[in-house]
PDB file of C-alpha atoms in Angstrom:
ATOM      1  CA  MET A   1      -5.878   3.979  18.807  1.00 43.00           C
ATOM      2  CA  ARG A   2      -6.393   6.334  15.877  1.00 44.00           C
ATOM      3  CA  PRO A   3      -5.442   9.876  16.986  1.00 40.00           C
ATOM      4  CA  HIS A   4      -7.643  11.570  14.371  1.00 41.00           C
ATOM      5  CA  LEU A   5     -10.695   9.737  15.750  1.00 41.00           C
ATOM      6  CA  LEU A   6     -10.215  10.773  19.393  1.00 38.00           C
ATOM      7  CA  PRO A   7     -12.211  14.061  19.311  1.00 40.00           C
ATOM      8  CA  LEU A   8     -15.082  12.485  17.427  1.00 40.00           C
ATOM      9  CA  THR A   9     -15.104   9.372  19.599  1.00 41.00           C
ATOM     10  CA  ALA A  10     -15.097  11.437  22.779  1.00 42.00           C
ATOM     11  CA  ALA A  11     -17.937  13.588  21.516  1.00 41.00           C
ATOM     12  CA  ALA A  12     -19.916  10.559  20.433  1.00 42.00           C
ATOM     13  CA  ALA A  13     -19.472   9.060  23.892  1.00 41.00           C
ATOM     14  CA  ALA A  14     -20.816  12.247  25.441  1.00 41.00           C
ATOM     15  CA  VAL A  15     -23.844  12.141  23.190  1.00 38.00           C
ATOM     16  CA  LEU A  16     -24.455   8.477  23.955  1.00 38.00           C
ATOM     17  CA  ALA A  17     -24.495   9.300  27.646  1.00 39.00           C
ATOM     18  CA  LEU A  18     -27.421  11.605  26.918  1.00 36.00           C
ATOM     19  CA  LEU A  19     -29.218   9.014  24.778  1.00 36.00           C
ATOM     20  CA  PRO A  20     -29.673   5.881  26.875  1.00 35.00           C
ATOM     21  CA  SER A  21     -32.815   4.884  25.004  1.00 32.00           C
ATOM     22  CA  ALA A  22     -30.952   4.805  21.689  1.00 33.00           C
ATOM     23  CA  ALA A  23     -28.203   2.642  23.167  1.00 35.00           C
ATOM     24  CA  ALA A  24     -30.768   0.250  24.631  1.00 33.00           C
ATOM     25  CA  ALA A  25     -32.531  -0.018  21.299  1.00 31.00           C
ATOM     26  CA  SER A  26     -29.320  -1.028  19.530  1.00 32.00           C
ATOM     27  CA  GLY A  27     -29.969  -4.672  20.381  1.00 32.00           C
ATOM     28  CA  SER A  28     -26.964  -5.211  22.649  1.00 32.00           C
ATOM     29  CA  ALA A  29     -27.375  -8.302  24.800  1.00 35.00           C
ATOM     30  CA  ALA A  30     -27.192  -8.274  28.581  1.00 42.00           C
ATOM     31  CA  SER A  31     -24.670 -11.134  28.692  1.00 80.00           C
ATOM     32  CA  GLY A  32     -20.956 -10.820  28.066  1.00 95.00           C
ATOM     33  CA  PHE A  33     -17.985  -9.843  30.214  1.00 97.00           C
ATOM     34  CA  THR A  34     -15.680  -6.962  31.081  1.00 97.00           C
ATOM     35  CA  ILE A  35     -11.930  -7.181  30.477  1.00 98.00           C
ATOM     36  CA  THR A  36     -10.423  -6.235  33.844  1.00 98.00           C
ATOM     37  CA  ASP A  37      -6.685  -6.457  33.080  1.00 98.00           C
ATOM     38  CA  PRO A  38      -5.320  -2.863  33.014  1.00 97.00           C
ATOM     39  CA  ARG A  39      -2.586  -4.010  30.610  1.00 97.00           C
ATOM     40  CA  ILE A  40      -5.241  -4.605  27.930  1.00 97.00           C
ATOM     41  CA  LYS A  41      -5.836  -1.026  26.892  1.00 95.00           C
ATOM     42  CA  GLU A  42      -6.635  -1.435  23.207  1.00 95.00           C
ATOM     43  CA  SER A  43      -8.240  -4.842  22.704  1.00 96.00           C
ATOM     44  CA  SER A  44      -8.394  -5.043  18.933  1.00 95.00           C
ATOM     45  CA  GLY A  45      -9.211  -8.679  18.227  1.00 97.00           C
ATOM     46  CA  LEU A  46     -11.009 -11.662  19.759  1.00 98.00           C
ATOM     47  CA  ALA A  47     -10.863 -15.410  19.240  1.00 98.00           C
ATOM     48  CA  ALA A  48     -12.799 -18.017  21.213  1.00 98.00           C
ATOM     49  CA  SER A  49     -10.738 -20.917  22.516  1.00 98.00           C
ATOM     50  CA  ARG A  50     -11.842 -24.410  21.505  1.00 96.00           C
ATOM     51  CA  ILE A  51      -9.994 -26.287  24.251  1.00 97.00           C
ATOM     52  CA  HIS A  52     -10.596 -23.890  27.145  1.00 98.00           C
ATOM     53  CA  PRO A  53     -14.359 -23.279  27.517  1.00 97.00           C
ATOM     54  CA  GLY A  54     -15.270 -19.645  28.060  1.00 96.00           C
ATOM     55  CA  VAL A  55     -11.762 -18.331  27.332  1.00 98.00           C
ATOM     56  CA  TYR A  56     -11.127 -15.644  24.712  1.00 98.00           C
ATOM     57  CA  TRP A  57      -7.793 -14.635  23.218  1.00 98.00           C
ATOM     58  CA  THR A  58      -7.108 -10.960  22.629  1.00 98.00           C
ATOM     59  CA  HIS A  59      -4.243  -8.512  22.103  1.00 97.00           C
ATOM     60  CA  ASN A  60      -3.528  -4.810  22.186  1.00 96.00           C
ATOM     61  CA  ASP A  61      -3.613  -2.647  19.088  1.00 88.00           C
ATOM     62  CA  SER A  62      -0.070  -1.268  19.023  1.00 77.00           C
ATOM     63  CA  ASP A  63       2.916  -0.237  21.154  1.00 76.00           C
ATOM     64  CA  ASP A  64       2.454  -3.217  23.478  1.00 88.00           C
ATOM     65  CA  GLY A  65       4.934  -5.821  22.328  1.00 91.00           C
ATOM     66  CA  PRO A  66       4.668  -9.484  21.283  1.00 96.00           C
ATOM     67  CA  TYR A  67       1.898 -10.354  23.739  1.00 97.00           C
ATOM     68  CA  VAL A  68      -1.358 -12.271  23.496  1.00 98.00           C
ATOM     69  CA  TYR A  69      -3.776 -12.528  26.416  1.00 98.00           C
ATOM     70  CA  ALA A  70      -6.211 -15.272  27.429  1.00 98.00           C
ATOM     71  CA  VAL A  71      -9.239 -13.841  29.247  1.00 98.00           C
ATOM     72  CA  ASP A  72     -11.730 -15.926  31.232  1.00 98.00           C
ATOM     73  CA  SER A  73     -15.218 -14.700  30.367  1.00 97.00           C
ATOM     74  CA  ALA A  74     -16.543 -15.959  33.720  1.00 96.00           C
ATOM     75  CA  THR A  75     -14.446 -13.428  35.632  1.00 97.00           C
ATOM     76  CA  GLY A  76     -13.052 -11.026  33.033  1.00 97.00           C
ATOM     77  CA  LYS A  77      -9.573 -11.767  34.372  1.00 98.00           C
ATOM     78  CA  THR A  78      -6.469 -12.652  32.371  1.00 98.00           C
ATOM     79  CA  VAL A  79      -5.529 -16.282  32.942  1.00 98.00           C
ATOM     80  CA  ALA A  80      -2.457 -16.279  30.699  1.00 98.00           C
ATOM     81  CA  ARG A  81      -0.192 -13.827  28.916  1.00 98.00           C
ATOM     82  CA  ILE A  82       1.783 -15.372  26.078  1.00 98.00           C
ATOM     83  CA  THR A  83       5.026 -13.723  24.996  1.00 98.00           C
ATOM     84  CA  LEU A  84       5.899 -14.564  21.399  1.00 98.00           C
ATOM     85  CA  THR A  85       9.498 -15.155  20.368  1.00 97.00           C
ATOM     86  CA  GLY A  86      11.036 -15.922  16.988  1.00 96.00           C
ATOM     87  CA  ILE A  87       9.383 -12.874  15.408  1.00 96.00           C
ATOM     88  CA  GLY A  88      10.352  -9.272  14.799  1.00 91.00           C
ATOM     89  CA  SER A  89       8.965  -6.266  16.637  1.00 92.00           C
ATOM     90  CA  PRO A  90       5.184  -6.034  16.072  1.00 94.00           C
ATOM     91  CA  ARG A  91       4.046  -2.768  14.475  1.00 93.00           C
ATOM     92  CA  ASP A  92       0.255  -2.734  14.553  1.00 94.00           C
ATOM     93  CA  VAL A  93      -1.452  -5.970  15.593  1.00 96.00           C
ATOM     94  CA  GLU A  94      -5.103  -5.830  14.564  1.00 96.00           C
ATOM     95  CA  GLY A  95      -6.613  -9.312  14.418  1.00 97.00           C
ATOM     96  CA  ILE A  96      -6.504 -12.820  15.838  1.00 98.00           C
ATOM     97  CA  SER A  97      -8.126 -16.059  14.685  1.00 98.00           C
ATOM     98  CA  LEU A  98      -7.968 -19.758  15.551  1.00 98.00           C
ATOM     99  CA  GLY A  99      -7.337 -22.228  12.759  1.00 98.00           C
ATOM    100  CA  PRO A 100      -8.575 -25.819  12.416  1.00 97.00           C
ATOM    101  CA  ASP A 101      -5.066 -26.973  13.260  1.00 94.00           C
ATOM    102  CA  GLY A 102      -5.413 -25.647  16.803  1.00 97.00           C
ATOM    103  CA  ARG A 103      -3.018 -22.798  16.133  1.00 98.00           C
ATOM    104  CA  LEU A 104      -3.655 -19.110  16.734  1.00 98.00           C
ATOM    105  CA  TYR A 105      -2.989 -16.672  13.899  1.00 98.00           C
ATOM    106  CA  VAL A 106      -2.126 -13.098  14.863  1.00 98.00           C
ATOM    107  CA  GLY A 107      -2.385 -10.399  12.218  1.00 97.00           C
ATOM    108  CA  ASP A 108       0.213  -7.611  12.399  1.00 96.00           C
ATOM    109  CA  ILE A 109      -1.629  -6.046   9.457  1.00 96.00           C
ATOM    110  CA  GLY A 110      -2.504  -2.487  10.487  1.00 93.00           C
ATOM    111  CA  ASP A 111      -1.191   0.443   8.459  1.00 90.00           C
ATOM    112  CA  ASN A 112      -2.778   3.702   9.552  1.00 82.00           C
ATOM    113  CA  LEU A 113      -1.043   5.615   6.769  1.00 81.00           C
ATOM    114  CA  GLY A 114      -3.012   3.599   4.222  1.00 73.00           C
ATOM    115  CA  GLY A 115      -0.213   1.778   2.450  1.00 73.00           C
ATOM    116  CA  SER A 116       3.097   2.987   3.833  1.00 85.00           C
ATOM    117  CA  TRP A 117       4.492  -0.519   4.365  1.00 89.00           C
ATOM    118  CA  ASN A 118       5.165  -2.788   1.415  1.00 90.00           C
ATOM    119  CA  HIS A 119       4.592  -5.860   3.574  1.00 95.00           C
ATOM    120  CA  VAL A 120       2.894  -6.902   6.795  1.00 96.00           C
ATOM    121  CA  TRP A 121       3.138 -10.028   8.970  1.00 97.00           C
ATOM    122  CA  ILE A 122       1.112 -12.894  10.356  1.00 98.00           C
ATOM    123  CA  TYR A 123       2.342 -14.803  13.419  1.00 98.00           C
ATOM    124  CA  ARG A 124       1.251 -18.351  14.239  1.00 98.00           C
ATOM    125  CA  PHE A 125       1.620 -20.468  17.354  1.00 98.00           C
ATOM    126  CA  ALA A 126      -0.122 -23.473  18.911  1.00 98.00           C
ATOM    127  CA  GLU A 127      -2.848 -22.681  21.419  1.00 98.00           C
ATOM    128  CA  PRO A 128      -1.355 -23.763  24.753  1.00 98.00           C
ATOM    129  CA  LYS A 129      -3.072 -26.669  26.492  1.00 97.00           C
ATOM    130  CA  THR A 130      -2.293 -25.188  29.903  1.00 97.00           C
ATOM    131  CA  LEU A 131      -3.267 -21.631  30.687  1.00 98.00           C
ATOM    132  CA  LYS A 132      -0.421 -19.819  32.421  1.00 98.00           C
ATOM    133  CA  ASP A 133       2.024 -17.060  31.570  1.00 98.00           C
ATOM    134  CA  ALA A 134       4.500 -18.488  29.093  1.00 98.00           C
ATOM    135  CA  THR A 135       6.969 -17.683  26.339  1.00 98.00           C
ATOM    136  CA  LEU A 136       6.260 -19.511  23.082  1.00 98.00           C
ATOM    137  CA  LYS A 137       8.052 -19.581  19.755  1.00 98.00           C
ATOM    138  CA  ALA A 138       5.907 -18.437  16.846  1.00 98.00           C
ATOM    139  CA  GLU A 139       6.231 -18.690  13.086  1.00 98.00           C
ATOM    140  CA  GLN A 140       6.334 -15.438  11.125  1.00 98.00           C
ATOM    141  CA  PHE A 141       4.842 -15.055   7.661  1.00 98.00           C
ATOM    142  CA  THR A 142       5.484 -12.127   5.329  1.00 98.00           C
ATOM    143  CA  VAL A 143       2.349 -10.903   3.547  1.00 98.00           C
ATOM    144  CA  LYS A 144       1.886  -8.686   0.506  1.00 97.00           C
ATOM    145  CA  TYR A 145      -1.242  -7.788  -1.457  1.00 96.00           C
ATOM    146  CA  ALA A 146      -1.417  -8.428  -5.181  1.00 97.00           C
ATOM    147  CA  ASP A 147      -2.767  -4.905  -5.774  1.00 95.00           C
ATOM    148  CA  GLY A 148      -0.421  -3.020  -3.463  1.00 94.00           C
ATOM    149  CA  PRO A 149      -0.125  -2.046   0.221  1.00 94.00           C
ATOM    150  CA  ARG A 150      -3.189  -1.145   2.267  1.00 93.00           C
ATOM    151  CA  ASN A 151      -4.509  -0.778   5.791  1.00 94.00           C
ATOM    152  CA  ALA A 152      -6.339  -3.734   7.332  1.00 95.00           C
ATOM    153  CA  GLU A 153      -7.793  -4.705  10.704  1.00 96.00           C
ATOM    154  CA  ALA A 154      -9.579  -8.024  10.106  1.00 98.00           C
ATOM    155  CA  LEU A 155      -7.876 -11.420   9.960  1.00 98.00           C
ATOM    156  CA  MET A 156     -10.018 -14.555   9.542  1.00 98.00           C
ATOM    157  CA  VAL A 157      -8.928 -18.204   9.306  1.00 98.00           C
ATOM    158  CA  HIS A 158     -11.525 -20.565   7.866  1.00 98.00           C
ATOM    159  CA  PRO A 159     -12.222 -23.266  10.484  1.00 98.00           C
ATOM    160  CA  VAL A 160     -12.493 -26.047   7.884  1.00 98.00           C
ATOM    161  CA  THR A 161     -10.044 -25.253   5.092  1.00 97.00           C
ATOM    162  CA  GLY A 162      -7.510 -23.359   7.214  1.00 98.00           C
ATOM    163  CA  ARG A 163      -7.216 -20.687   4.541  1.00 98.00           C
ATOM    164  CA  VAL A 164      -6.411 -17.179   5.782  1.00 98.00           C
ATOM    165  CA  TYR A 165      -8.381 -14.090   4.738  1.00 98.00           C
ATOM    166  CA  ILE A 166      -7.821 -10.393   5.379  1.00 98.00           C
ATOM    167  CA  ALA A 167     -10.368  -7.588   5.009  1.00 97.00           C
ATOM    168  CA  SER A 168      -8.846  -4.203   4.238  1.00 95.00           C
ATOM    169  CA  LYS A 169     -10.169  -1.037   5.844  1.00 92.00           C
ATOM    170  CA  ASP A 170     -11.030   1.628   3.305  1.00 86.00           C
ATOM    171  CA  GLU A 171     -14.013   3.966   3.104  1.00 79.00           C
ATOM    172  CA  LYS A 172     -14.394   3.638  -0.653  1.00 82.00           C
ATOM    173  CA  ALA A 173     -12.429   0.582  -1.729  1.00 85.00           C
ATOM    174  CA  GLY A 174     -12.347  -2.010   1.052  1.00 93.00           C
ATOM    175  CA  GLY A 175     -11.602  -5.526  -0.129  1.00 96.00           C
ATOM    176  CA  LEU A 176     -11.644  -9.125   1.027  1.00 98.00           C
ATOM    177  CA  TYR A 177      -8.307 -10.818   0.330  1.00 98.00           C
ATOM    178  CA  GLU A 178      -7.572 -14.519   0.103  1.00 98.00           C
ATOM    179  CA  GLY A 179      -4.215 -15.954   1.080  1.00 98.00           C
ATOM    180  CA  PRO A 180      -2.477 -18.924  -0.554  1.00 98.00           C
ATOM    181  CA  GLN A 181      -3.732 -22.407   0.214  1.00 96.00           C
ATOM    182  CA  ALA A 182      -0.929 -22.777   2.754  1.00 96.00           C
ATOM    183  CA  LEU A 183       1.228 -20.031   4.254  1.00 98.00           C
ATOM    184  CA  SER A 184       4.963 -20.206   3.655  1.00 97.00           C
ATOM    185  CA  ALA A 185       7.460 -19.034   6.261  1.00 95.00           C
ATOM    186  CA  SER A 186      10.292 -18.961   3.722  1.00 93.00           C
ATOM    187  CA  GLY A 187       8.834 -16.633   1.097  1.00 92.00           C
ATOM    188  CA  THR A 188       6.273 -13.917   0.517  1.00 97.00           C
ATOM    189  CA  ASN A 189       2.603 -14.822   0.804  1.00 98.00           C
ATOM    190  CA  THR A 190       0.543 -12.937  -1.744  1.00 98.00           C
ATOM    191  CA  PHE A 191      -3.068 -12.183  -0.853  1.00 98.00           C
ATOM    192  CA  ARG A 192      -5.459 -11.586  -3.753  1.00 98.00           C
ATOM    193  CA  ARG A 193      -8.669  -9.587  -3.737  1.00 98.00           C
ATOM    194  CA  ILE A 194     -11.802 -11.730  -4.108  1.00 97.00           C
ATOM    195  CA  GLY A 195     -14.552  -9.238  -3.296  1.00 95.00           C
ATOM    196  CA  ASP A 196     -15.571  -5.807  -2.070  1.00 94.00           C
ATOM    197  CA  VAL A 197     -16.474  -5.129   1.563  1.00 93.00           C
ATOM    198  CA  PRO A 198     -17.544  -2.072   3.561  1.00 86.00           C
ATOM    199  CA  TRP A 199     -15.396  -0.273   6.161  1.00 91.00           C
ATOM    200  CA  VAL A 200     -14.327  -3.299   8.239  1.00 95.00           C
ATOM    201  CA  THR A 201     -12.703  -3.258  11.689  1.00 96.00           C
ATOM    202  CA  ASP A 202     -12.868  -7.022  12.318  1.00 97.00           C
ATOM    203  CA  GLY A 203     -14.350 -10.281  11.108  1.00 98.00           C
ATOM    204  CA  ALA A 204     -14.800 -13.933  12.038  1.00 98.00           C
ATOM    205  CA  PHE A 205     -16.016 -17.220  10.601  1.00 98.00           C
ATOM    206  CA  SER A 206     -18.714 -19.241  12.330  1.00 98.00           C
ATOM    207  CA  PRO A 207     -17.347 -22.454  13.917  1.00 98.00           C
ATOM    208  CA  ASP A 208     -18.756 -24.592  11.090  1.00 97.00           C
ATOM    209  CA  GLY A 209     -17.334 -22.264   8.442  1.00 98.00           C
ATOM    210  CA  GLY A 210     -20.753 -21.607   6.948  1.00 98.00           C
ATOM    211  CA  ARG A 211     -20.897 -17.878   7.627  1.00 98.00           C
ATOM    212  CA  LEU A 212     -18.586 -14.873   7.709  1.00 98.00           C
ATOM    213  CA  ALA A 213     -19.286 -12.051  10.168  1.00 98.00           C
ATOM    214  CA  LEU A 214     -17.908  -8.577   9.478  1.00 97.00           C
ATOM    215  CA  ARG A 215     -18.199  -5.484  11.640  1.00 97.00           C
ATOM    216  CA  GLY A 216     -17.443  -1.780  11.430  1.00 94.00           C
ATOM    217  CA  TYR A 217     -17.903   1.093  13.849  1.00 92.00           C
ATOM    218  CA  LEU A 218     -21.611   1.466  13.036  1.00 90.00           C
ATOM    219  CA  TRP A 219     -22.709  -1.850  11.570  1.00 93.00           C
ATOM    220  CA  ALA A 220     -22.329  -5.630  11.523  1.00 96.00           C
ATOM    221  CA  ARG A 221     -23.458  -8.244   9.003  1.00 96.00           C
ATOM    222  CA  THR A 222     -23.095 -11.971   8.472  1.00 97.00           C
ATOM    223  CA  TYR A 223     -22.731 -13.522   5.016  1.00 97.00           C
ATOM    224  CA  PRO A 224     -23.289 -17.110   3.857  1.00 97.00           C
ATOM    225  CA  TRP A 225     -19.932 -18.621   2.865  1.00 98.00           C
ATOM    226  CA  LYS A 226     -20.199 -20.618  -0.355  1.00 96.00           C
ATOM    227  CA  ASP A 227     -17.479 -21.989  -2.614  1.00 95.00           C
ATOM    228  CA  GLY A 228     -14.789 -19.982  -0.879  1.00 95.00           C
ATOM    229  CA  ARG A 229     -16.648 -16.682  -1.187  1.00 96.00           C
ATOM    230  CA  PRO A 230     -19.167 -14.630   0.778  1.00 96.00           C
ATOM    231  CA  SER A 231     -22.562 -14.755  -0.919  1.00 95.00           C
ATOM    232  CA  GLY A 232     -25.197 -12.057  -1.327  1.00 92.00           C
ATOM    233  CA  ASP A 233     -25.883  -9.008   0.781  1.00 91.00           C
ATOM    234  CA  GLY A 234     -25.881 -10.901   4.061  1.00 93.00           C
ATOM    235  CA  GLU A 235     -28.017 -10.123   7.103  1.00 96.00           C
ATOM    236  CA  ALA A 236     -27.762  -7.240   9.530  1.00 95.00           C
ATOM    237  CA  VAL A 237     -26.750  -7.922  13.126  1.00 96.00           C
ATOM    238  CA  ALA A 238     -27.772  -5.571  15.923  1.00 92.00           C
ATOM    239  CA  ALA A 239     -24.237  -4.836  17.091  1.00 91.00           C
ATOM    240  CA  PRO A 240     -23.864  -2.840  20.325  1.00 91.00           C
ATOM    241  CA  TRP A 241     -22.616   0.750  20.484  1.00 89.00           C
ATOM    242  CA  GLN A 242     -19.000   0.607  21.624  1.00 91.00           C
ATOM    243  CA  GLY A 243     -17.139   3.703  20.468  1.00 85.00           C
ATOM    244  CA  GLN A 244     -13.832   2.322  19.171  1.00 88.00           C
ATOM    245  CA  ALA A 245     -15.499  -0.944  18.110  1.00 92.00           C
ATOM    246  CA  GLU A 246     -12.721  -3.158  16.806  1.00 93.00           C
ATOM    247  CA  SER A 247     -13.349  -6.838  17.482  1.00 97.00           C
ATOM    248  CA  VAL A 248     -15.821  -9.650  16.890  1.00 98.00           C
ATOM    249  CA  THR A 249     -15.821 -13.433  17.170  1.00 98.00           C
ATOM    250  CA  TYR A 250     -18.294 -16.272  17.438  1.00 98.00           C
ATOM    251  CA  THR A 251     -18.634 -18.232  20.655  1.00 97.00           C
ATOM    252  CA  ALA A 252     -17.197 -21.728  20.424  1.00 97.00           C
ATOM    253  CA  ASP A 253     -20.674 -23.205  19.913  1.00 96.00           C
ATOM    254  CA  GLY A 254     -21.632 -20.595  17.314  1.00 96.00           C
ATOM    255  CA  SER A 255     -24.720 -19.433  19.202  1.00 96.00           C
ATOM    256  CA  MET A 256     -23.481 -15.902  19.909  1.00 97.00           C
ATOM    257  CA  LEU A 257     -21.410 -13.170  18.345  1.00 98.00           C
ATOM    258  CA  MET A 258     -19.086 -11.479  20.819  1.00 98.00           C
ATOM    259  CA  PHE A 259     -18.418  -7.798  20.148  1.00 97.00           C
ATOM    260  CA  GLY A 260     -15.479  -6.016  21.781  1.00 97.00           C
ATOM    261  CA  ALA A 261     -13.889  -2.578  21.798  1.00 95.00           C
ATOM    262  CA  GLU A 262     -10.755  -0.719  22.779  1.00 94.00           C
ATOM    263  CA  GLY A 263     -10.242   0.975  26.135  1.00 94.00           C
ATOM    264  CA  VAL A 264      -9.276  -0.013  29.669  1.00 95.00           C
ATOM    265  CA  GLY A 265     -12.045  -2.054  31.267  1.00 96.00           C
ATOM    266  CA  SER A 266     -13.768  -2.546  27.919  1.00 95.00           C
ATOM    267  CA  ARG A 267     -16.965  -4.556  27.697  1.00 96.00           C
ATOM    268  CA  VAL A 268     -17.430  -7.588  25.462  1.00 97.00           C
ATOM    269  CA  VAL A 269     -21.098  -7.901  24.523  1.00 96.00           C
ATOM    270  CA  ALA A 270     -22.819 -11.111  23.426  1.00 97.00           C
ATOM    271  CA  VAL A 271     -25.462 -10.913  20.697  1.00 96.00           C
ATOM    272  CA  PRO A 272     -27.476 -14.054  19.825  1.00 95.00           C
ATOM    273  CA  VAL A 273     -27.076 -15.381  16.308  1.00 94.00           C
ATOM    274  CA  ALA A 274     -30.340 -15.482  14.374  1.00 84.00           C
ATOM    275  CA  PRO A 275     -31.236 -19.177  13.935  1.00 76.00           C
ATOM    276  CA  THR A 276     -33.273 -18.788  10.754  1.00 50.00           C
ATOM    277  CA  ALA A 277     -31.368 -16.084   8.884  1.00 44.00           C
ATOM    278  CA  LYS A 278     -31.816 -16.372   5.139  1.00 47.00           C
ATOM    279  CA  PRO A 279     -29.388 -14.793   2.650  1.00 41.00           C
ATOM    280  CA  SER A 280     -30.705 -12.219   0.222  1.00 42.00           C
ATOM    281  CA  PRO A 281     -29.183 -12.584  -3.267  1.00 43.00           C
ATOM    282  CA  SER A 282     -26.989  -9.846  -4.629  1.00 38.00           C
ATOM    283  CA  PRO A 283     -28.108  -8.661  -8.081  1.00 37.00           C
ATOM    284  CA  SER A 284     -24.861  -6.831  -8.761  1.00 34.00           C
ATOM    285  CA  ALA A 285     -22.017  -9.049  -7.570  1.00 33.00           C
ATOM    286  CA  PRO A 286     -22.830 -12.724  -6.973  1.00 33.00           C
ATOM    287  CA  GLY A 287     -20.335 -14.374  -4.701  1.00 37.00           C
ATOM    288  CA  ALA A 288     -19.192 -11.152  -3.032  1.00 39.00           C
ATOM    289  CA  PRO A 289     -20.640  -8.787  -0.427  1.00 47.00           C
ATOM    290  CA  ALA A 290     -22.565  -6.047  -2.189  1.00 41.00           C
ATOM    291  CA  PRO A 291     -22.932  -3.312   0.472  1.00 39.00           C
ATOM    292  CA  THR A 292     -21.291  -0.042  -0.456  1.00 36.00           C
ATOM    293  CA  PRO A 293     -18.368   1.124   1.706  1.00 37.00           C
ATOM    294  CA  GLY A 294     -19.641   2.063   5.148  1.00 37.00           C
ATOM    295  CA  ALA A 295     -22.955   0.370   4.437  1.00 37.00           C
ATOM    296  CA  PRO A 296     -25.287   0.313   7.444  1.00 35.00           C
ATOM    297  CA  ALA A 297     -27.272  -2.486   8.947  1.00 35.00           C
ATOM    298  CA  ALA A 298     -30.741  -3.087   7.582  1.00 35.00           C
ATOM    299  CA  PRO A 299     -33.232  -0.328   8.480  1.00 32.00           C
ATOM    300  CA  GLU A 300     -35.297  -2.579  10.741  1.00 33.00           C
ATOM    301  CA  SER A 301     -32.439  -2.882  13.217  1.00 34.00           C
ATOM    302  CA  GLY A 302     -32.313   0.883  13.623  1.00 35.00           C
ATOM    303  CA  SER A 303     -28.534   0.668  13.890  1.00 36.00           C
ATOM    304  CA  PHE A 304     -27.525   3.033  11.113  1.00 34.00           C
ATOM    305  CA  THR A 305     -30.209   5.624  11.840  1.00 34.00           C
ATOM    306  CA  LYS A 306     -29.184   5.964  15.475  1.00 39.00           C
ATOM    307  CA  GLY A 307     -25.503   5.732  14.617  1.00 40.00           C
ATOM    308  CA  ALA A 308     -25.763   8.491  12.034  1.00 38.00           C
ATOM    309  CA  LEU A 309     -27.662  10.660  14.516  1.00 39.00           C
ATOM    310  CA  VAL A 310     -25.020  10.116  17.170  1.00 40.00           C
ATOM    311  CA  LEU A 311     -22.153  10.964  14.823  1.00 40.00           C
ATOM    312  CA  VAL A 312     -23.897  14.032  13.440  1.00 36.00           C
ATOM    313  CA  LEU A 313     -24.515  15.331  16.957  1.00 43.00           C
ATOM    314  CA  ALA A 314     -20.972  14.462  17.979  1.00 42.00           C
ATOM    315  CA  LEU A 315     -19.570  16.298  14.976  1.00 38.00           C
ATOM    316  CA  ALA A 316     -21.733  19.296  15.778  1.00 41.00           C
ATOM    317  CA  ILE A 317     -20.370  19.332  19.333  1.00 42.00           C
ATOM    318  CA  THR A 318     -16.794  19.116  18.076  1.00 39.00           C
ATOM    319  CA  LEU A 319     -17.253  21.932  15.558  1.00 39.00           C
ATOM    320  CA  ALA A 320     -18.998  24.106  18.128  1.00 45.00           C
ATOM    321  CA  ALA A 321     -16.129  23.583  20.542  1.00 43.00           C
ATOM    322  CA  LYS A 322     -13.605  24.569  17.878  1.00 40.00           C
ATOM    323  CA  ARG A 323     -15.565  27.733  17.040  1.00 43.00           C
ATOM    324  CA  LEU A 324     -15.748  28.642  20.721  1.00 42.00           C
ATOM    325  CA  LEU A 325     -12.014  28.107  21.097  1.00 39.00           C
ATOM    326  CA  ARG A 326     -11.294  30.303  18.072  1.00 41.00           C
ATOM    327  CA  ARG A 327     -13.489  33.073  19.474  1.00 41.00           C
ATOM    328  CA  ARG A 328     -11.676  32.943  22.809  1.00 41.00           C
ATOM    329  CA  LEU A 329      -8.323  33.084  21.092  1.00 38.00           C
ATOM    330  CA  LYS A 330      -9.416  36.110  19.058  1.00 41.00           C
ATOM    331  CA  ALA A 331     -10.690  37.777  22.211  1.00 44.00           C
TER     332      ALA A 331
END
């Protein structure tokens, strides 16, 4: 959880409670599930299992330990908690993705100070065939960025090539980074920037590897994936309003995008994938997402307009509260 976002998030939640029509118009689907395990307080990543239908893997943001949880979407209950061994002490786990090799990749890639650590880690372990609490040995990979340390929350493994990608989180200079063809546990894995992206809190590839979905707090888009790069401006997705919105994944059949958020008892919302989405070419940067940092969804979805209104009102509430507090202190 980001401490500096707590006042704004709380205020935004209060405003949303007063604006049910805006929340309903955001395009959130009725289907989905609620995570009921009280141990999952800051779900910050999602990955759909391929061998256990309806099961989603998730993890806490930070200060939890080397744990990964399997949640049954039919009940919202945890059906397995995996304790990872063979790794160091996780600092800020922010993403999870399933590779074509049947192994789960966990991204300990967060850095809330925006580049205070000169390396981060990725952990990898085989998805268990039996769902029960277990202790599993994981591989640990050291990661550095070619252009220096940065904060990141999105880890994506391509379901065909197995290549790992990371999207950094920066208001003005977010980037999509490509890892080496194969990760090495014995040396440093250098990730190189291959494109610009908006403020990203999570991302996921479609099961066939043909599209890349990225989300932020106020927006979500999917991009055609061509020649190892995202292509064009992509298409807006009507992501639900979720406050600390930090996770997204495709369902195993690729028909839905599942959007999750932090918080105890958080809701995972399913949004249907548009079957006939067509990419719009980017005139400025072919082969890379063109939206500016923090770019909203397309106007027709209404996402950015309502989101901006909510944040403006929330900010106004926060400032008004501070002024009132100052007046009382002076009195």
